[in-house]
Amino acid sequence: MTQKTNAHDLSHLTVLVSGASIAGPALALNLARLGARVTVVEKAAELRGGGFAVDFRGHVHRSVLTAMGIWDEIHARQTHMGRQAVVDADGTPRVDLPAEMMSGDVEIFRGDLAQIMYERTKDSVEYVFGDSITSLTDTSQGMDVTFERGAPRRFDLVVGADGLHSNTRRLAFGDESRYLRFFDHYVAGFDIPNHLGLDRTGRVYSEPGRAVAIGNYDGDPERAGALLVFRSEQLTYDRRNVTAQKQILMDRFAGMGWEAPTVLKALEQADDLYFDAIAQIHVDRLTKGRVALLGDAGYGATMGGMGTGVAIVGAYVLAGELALAGGDFGTAFAEYETRIRDFAKGCQKISGNAGPFFAPPTERRIRSRDRMYRVLSSRPLARFFKKLTEKAATDIKLRDYPA
Ligand SMILES: Cc1cc2nc3c(=O)[nH]c(=O)nc-3n(C[C@H](O)[C@H](O)[C@H](O)COP(=O)(O)OP(=O)(O)OC[C@H]3O[C@@H](n4cnc5c(N)ncnc54)[C@H](O)[C@@H]3O)c2cc1C
């Protein structure tokens, strides 16, 4: 009697994923359900919590998250963030920004989303924390991988889901400088005491070339998130040196009005500083041999480009194509490349506005931004604005992938 085999079963496939934030666990979740044996290596010592609130928009995000079985939990743990306001130096609101404009259909903390996917996969996926890939050697049998700490291993495929400054991309595709386009701004974020007593609302204050935003996303009476954005030439600094990054921010925001002095004071104590360039990743190809790039590693945009949604859709498509091709990675990678590239580029285009939105270069531009958003935030136009961002978020036709 012949045994009936499932053509989409991936149990013969071993996959190493680098990065356990959003793209990595999303791919692990999709692949593990198809039977693949997945290992996720993450440089941090444990799953990283916190981070910014990230949002989902439109039917494509929703149907992918539903197919992954996590829509309801995301919904249950959403922030319920309300309106935000652009304010004057004395805190008087100048423009009201509706929630659907800033926070999409559903918004959740990046750390909570990572946690949801990690919990769903931790029993079927091998997670290795506190380690990193040091070399990749493509052999005819598989990919030989060495690690900073662990013993060398062989995998059928390696996926770089390790962010804007991807280690996998550097090892397999070459130096970051070939792929990273700087967008004239830096962004920083960290938690501060909720000294304004905000309740699921936020404030943005801009001076030419710099902005401070404070938001309370989850109703926590004690805690708020601060976001600093400044316009700059490209800086050289050590990405591991937090003290140096704090100094850059102290210098750039010195003398700024509104709540900036209080925020800078809190920065001195912050132990969760995120600091990076607003930049985009543009690679010629998303795959090379047995290696694929996913999420920010392949098409990141720092902020304002729905990067989380793109990473989730990318993970779903990559896993789905591998299943349809029965694990034939040549076929699957080619399909992934074709299906994701334009979609990701469309979302990247929107993100180009993030820096100038927060920190217009002149007082005149600040005024014209305010005028424009005053018009856009009126009810009918807010709906139109939402449709505009949704257009990029839904500009992909998903195939019917095996469950
Ligand atoms: C200020 C700000 C606001 C944002 N707002 C939104 C939003 O509203 N909506 C939205 O959709 N997106 C938003 N984003 C973007 C979103 O955070 C990213 O697009 C999304 O997290 C992409 O996830 P990723 O898993 O590809 O990369 P990342 O989240 O960057 O994760 C990469 C992971 O790889 C790990 N790693 C790094 N190097 C190594 C290594 N050598 N070995 C192993 N692991 C490694 C890192 O520790 C990390 O866990 C925002 C981003 C910023 C900065």
XYZ file of C-alpha atoms and ligand atoms in Angstrom, residues 17-25 40-44 46-48 52-57 61 102-104 107-108 110 113 128 131-133 148 160-168 170 187-189 227 229 239 274 276-277 294-312 358, ligand 1:
128
model
C 16.195 32.385 10.700
C 18.368 35.211 12.035
C 16.409 37.675 14.205
C 13.532 37.219 16.661
C 11.580 40.471 16.466
C 8.687 40.584 13.980
C 9.773 39.089 10.642
C 11.650 36.145 12.229
C 8.897 34.797 14.507
C 15.712 31.125 15.141
C 18.964 32.695 16.315
C 18.689 36.064 18.094
C 21.615 38.162 19.203
C 19.789 39.573 22.250
C 16.100 37.142 25.454
C 13.056 38.148 23.472
C 13.190 41.937 23.349
C 7.170 51.416 19.435
C 3.528 50.928 18.762
C 3.128 49.468 15.269
C -0.068 49.338 13.283
C -1.908 47.344 10.667
C -4.045 48.769 7.889
C -2.781 42.741 6.765
C -1.709 57.838 13.050
C -2.581 54.390 14.408
C -4.200 52.474 11.533
C -2.172 49.176 16.823
C -0.051 47.079 19.158
C 6.079 45.770 18.793
C 3.366 41.340 18.866
C 18.672 30.282 20.363
C 24.129 34.177 19.534
C 24.787 35.380 16.007
C 25.889 33.949 12.660
C 29.708 33.338 17.620
C 17.933 37.125 7.335
C 15.209 38.721 9.467
C 17.727 40.706 11.469
C 16.607 44.243 10.738
C 17.824 47.359 8.970
C 21.471 46.628 9.846
C 21.150 42.935 8.952
C 24.102 40.704 9.764
C 22.886 38.049 7.299
C 26.275 41.738 5.238
C 14.946 59.120 15.234
C 15.203 58.192 18.888
C 12.696 56.667 21.273
C 10.112 60.228 20.293
C 13.365 63.319 15.389
C 25.948 51.985 17.346
C 16.487 53.303 20.467
C 18.885 55.141 14.392
C 18.969 56.913 11.056
C 12.873 39.273 4.977
C 11.371 42.355 6.639
C 13.562 45.359 7.406
C 16.681 43.377 6.357
C 15.392 43.263 2.769
C 13.117 46.285 2.425
C 13.187 48.264 5.665
C 12.162 51.893 5.920
C 12.758 52.711 9.618
C 9.370 54.347 10.248
C 6.235 55.459 8.444
C 6.364 52.693 5.826
C 4.179 50.103 7.551
C 7.313 47.985 8.018
C 5.606 45.573 10.390
C 2.775 44.867 7.982
C 5.213 44.384 5.103
C 7.345 42.016 7.211
C 4.287 39.950 8.179
C 7.883 65.524 12.257
C 10.047 54.992 15.508
C 9.508 53.836 14.755
C 8.143 53.747 14.571
C 7.621 52.697 13.841
N 6.278 52.667 13.648
C 5.735 51.682 12.892
C 4.339 51.635 12.658
O 3.569 52.452 13.132
N 3.861 50.665 11.864
C 4.661 49.710 11.333
O 4.172 48.841 10.641
N 5.991 49.714 11.546
C 6.562 50.686 12.307
N 7.900 50.714 12.510
C 8.752 49.744 11.813
C 8.808 48.412 12.485
O 9.284 48.530 13.807
C 9.739 47.485 11.687
O 9.506 47.607 10.325
C 9.477 46.055 12.068
O 9.763 45.880 13.433
C 10.352 45.113 11.211
O 10.677 44.007 11.902
P 11.955 43.110 11.575
O 11.698 41.867 12.373
O 12.186 42.998 10.119
O 13.217 43.912 12.136
P 13.557 44.377 13.608
O 12.326 44.654 14.373
O 14.577 45.435 13.488
O 14.238 43.099 14.291
C 15.486 42.591 13.965
C 15.865 41.554 15.006
O 17.111 40.979 14.638
C 17.947 40.943 15.769
N 19.335 40.958 15.313
C 20.063 42.006 14.887
N 21.309 41.600 14.557
C 21.354 40.279 14.773
C 22.368 39.302 14.626
N 23.596 39.620 14.233
N 22.071 38.012 14.922
C 20.823 37.662 15.372
N 19.839 38.562 15.553
C 20.088 39.852 15.244
C 17.564 42.173 16.571
O 17.973 42.067 17.924
C 16.060 42.149 16.405
O 15.446 41.333 17.370
C 8.462 51.716 13.275
C 9.837 51.785 13.494
C 10.364 52.834 14.213
C 11.830 52.910 14.412
